[in-house]
Each structure stands twice: as C-alpha cells, then as structure tokens.
C-alpha angles and dihedrals in degrees: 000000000000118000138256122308118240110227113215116237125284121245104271098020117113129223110253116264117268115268106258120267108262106236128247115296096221089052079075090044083060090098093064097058102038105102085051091047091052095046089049092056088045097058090041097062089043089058090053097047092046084052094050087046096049088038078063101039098059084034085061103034084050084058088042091049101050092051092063092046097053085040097054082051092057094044087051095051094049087043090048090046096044088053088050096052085049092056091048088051088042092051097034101034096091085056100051096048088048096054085046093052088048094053102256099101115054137026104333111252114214099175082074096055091047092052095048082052091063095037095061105045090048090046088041091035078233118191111263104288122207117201134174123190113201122203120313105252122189115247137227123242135196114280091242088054104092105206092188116198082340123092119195116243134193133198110186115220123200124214135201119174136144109224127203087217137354094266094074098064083057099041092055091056096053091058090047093049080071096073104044151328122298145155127213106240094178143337134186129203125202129186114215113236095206122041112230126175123260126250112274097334103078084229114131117227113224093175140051124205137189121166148174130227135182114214113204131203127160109224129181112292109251111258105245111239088033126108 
C-alpha cells in the first residue's frame, strides 16, 4: 500500500517556523569548571590590584628619591659655603682684629683722639691746640663696595693750632694716625706776618693752622624697622 499523500499547501496558509538551534554542549559542562573559573577572576583582579600597588609604590619611592637627592644637594652646598666662609675667617681674621684693635671697627672712641692730642703736644712740646667733634653721621659708599651688616660712619673734627714750623702739623697727624682711622678733608696754613711769642712757652709761632679731619668707624647697620 503505498502511504499518505502530502497535500501541498493551500493558497494563504505559511510553512511552520524552524525547530530552535540546540546550544553548545560544553555551555552544560560550565558547572565543572566553575570553582576554577572563579579562582581564575579572582586572581585576576588581584594581579591587577598588586600592579596598581606596585605602580604606586615605585611611583612613590621615585618622589621619595628625588627629594633626598635634591636635599643632599642643598645640605652639600650649605656644607661647601660654610667651608668657604671658615677659610675667609681663617685668612682675614688677623686684619680685622687688627683694624678693631685700631678703632675702625667698632663704636668710635674719642676719648682716644682727645688723649693722643695731648700726647703729642706734651711728647712734641706742641703750641696749645683747640679742637671741637661734632655728631657721628653715616656716610655714604660707592655703590660696588658691598658693607655687609657695617655701615661707615664719620665724626668731623676741627683743628686750630699755631706751629713754630710746618712739621709740626705732620708730625701731629701721624701721632694721631695711632689711635684710629681718618682722612684730611681740608686744611689751611697761615704765616703769620708778625712774630709774636707763644703762650707760656717763649716759642714764636711763624704759622697758623686750622684743619679738618674726618674720623671713620664702621659700626652695625641699623636694623630697618628699628628705632
């Protein structure tokens, strides 16, 4: 007997929808593999997290690195001037106690100036001398020339003296050169044009003086902002 007849399809009428695809065979075999799967992302994410530290890390040691360098920099260059500043001491020390012990350096000392004056005119038997010192003033110094924490400082003396002859004069600011540090700012000679005696010596004066000197000290810069 032969078997059923297909009909064909009437008019209007649609085929029936393919049978759905059957899925992977290994996606049922997941559950195998699961606890390895998840130990896999897990070290995975603690790789990444281990990189990113250590990223850190270096990113930190390299800061911390450069720091001690640039520090160590800084300490050898304070080390390096400070051994420079020991060997000027060192070389300029014996000078500047010497000009400190000559007067320049410090508060200026007129009492000093006052007693070579009479020194020297009891030692040279001098003509009686008159003097008067006004008020120290600070000075003004070439701009190059680098005072530091000094300041220069200048006190003017006026002198009035008869000499018995032009050395004297001389031979009065050498001795005065002994007790500090001065420049000549003027000085005017005038002969006498009648000899007269000399109080109290006998001596006759030929010459009258009468000079100007400038006595220098450097003393501590003021402190600005300070009375």
């Amino acid at each position: 007997m032969s078997g059923p007849v297909k009909q064909p399809p009437l008019p209007g009428m649609q085929r029936s929808s393919t049978p759905a695809r059957a899925l992977p065979a290994w996606l049922g075999e997941l559950h195998l593999i699961r606890r390895a799967l998840l130990c896999f992302v897990l070290t995975l994410l603690a790789s990444v997290v281990l990189l990113s530290l250590s990223a850190a890390y270096r990113a930190r040691e390299a800061q911390q690195l450069d720091l001690a360098q640039r520090t160590r920099s800084a300490a050898a260059l304070l080390f390096n001037h400070a051994e420079a500043e020991k060997q000027e001491i060192r070389a300029y020390e014996p000078q500047f106690l010497a000009l400190r012990q000559r007067g320049l350096i410090g508060e200026e000392n007129r009492l000093a100036w006052i007693d070579a004056i009479r020194r020297s005119q009891e030692q040279r038997k001098l003509l009686p001398i008159s003097y008067d010192i006004s008020p120290q003033q600070g000075l003004q110094v070439p701009l190059p020339m680098v005072m530091g924490q000094y300041q220069l400082r200048g006190s003017r003396m006026r002198l009035q003296m008869d000499l018995l002859h032009e050395m004297d004069l001389l031979n009065l600011l050498d001795d005065l050169r002994q007790s500090g540090y001065f420049a000549v700012q003027d000085c005017t000679l005038k002969r006498h044009a009648a000899a007269g005696a000399g109080p109290g010596s006998g001596a006759t004066p030929t010459v009258g003086a009468e000079c100007e000197l400038l006595w220098l000290t450097l003393g501590s810069a003021p402190v600005p902002g300070r009375p």
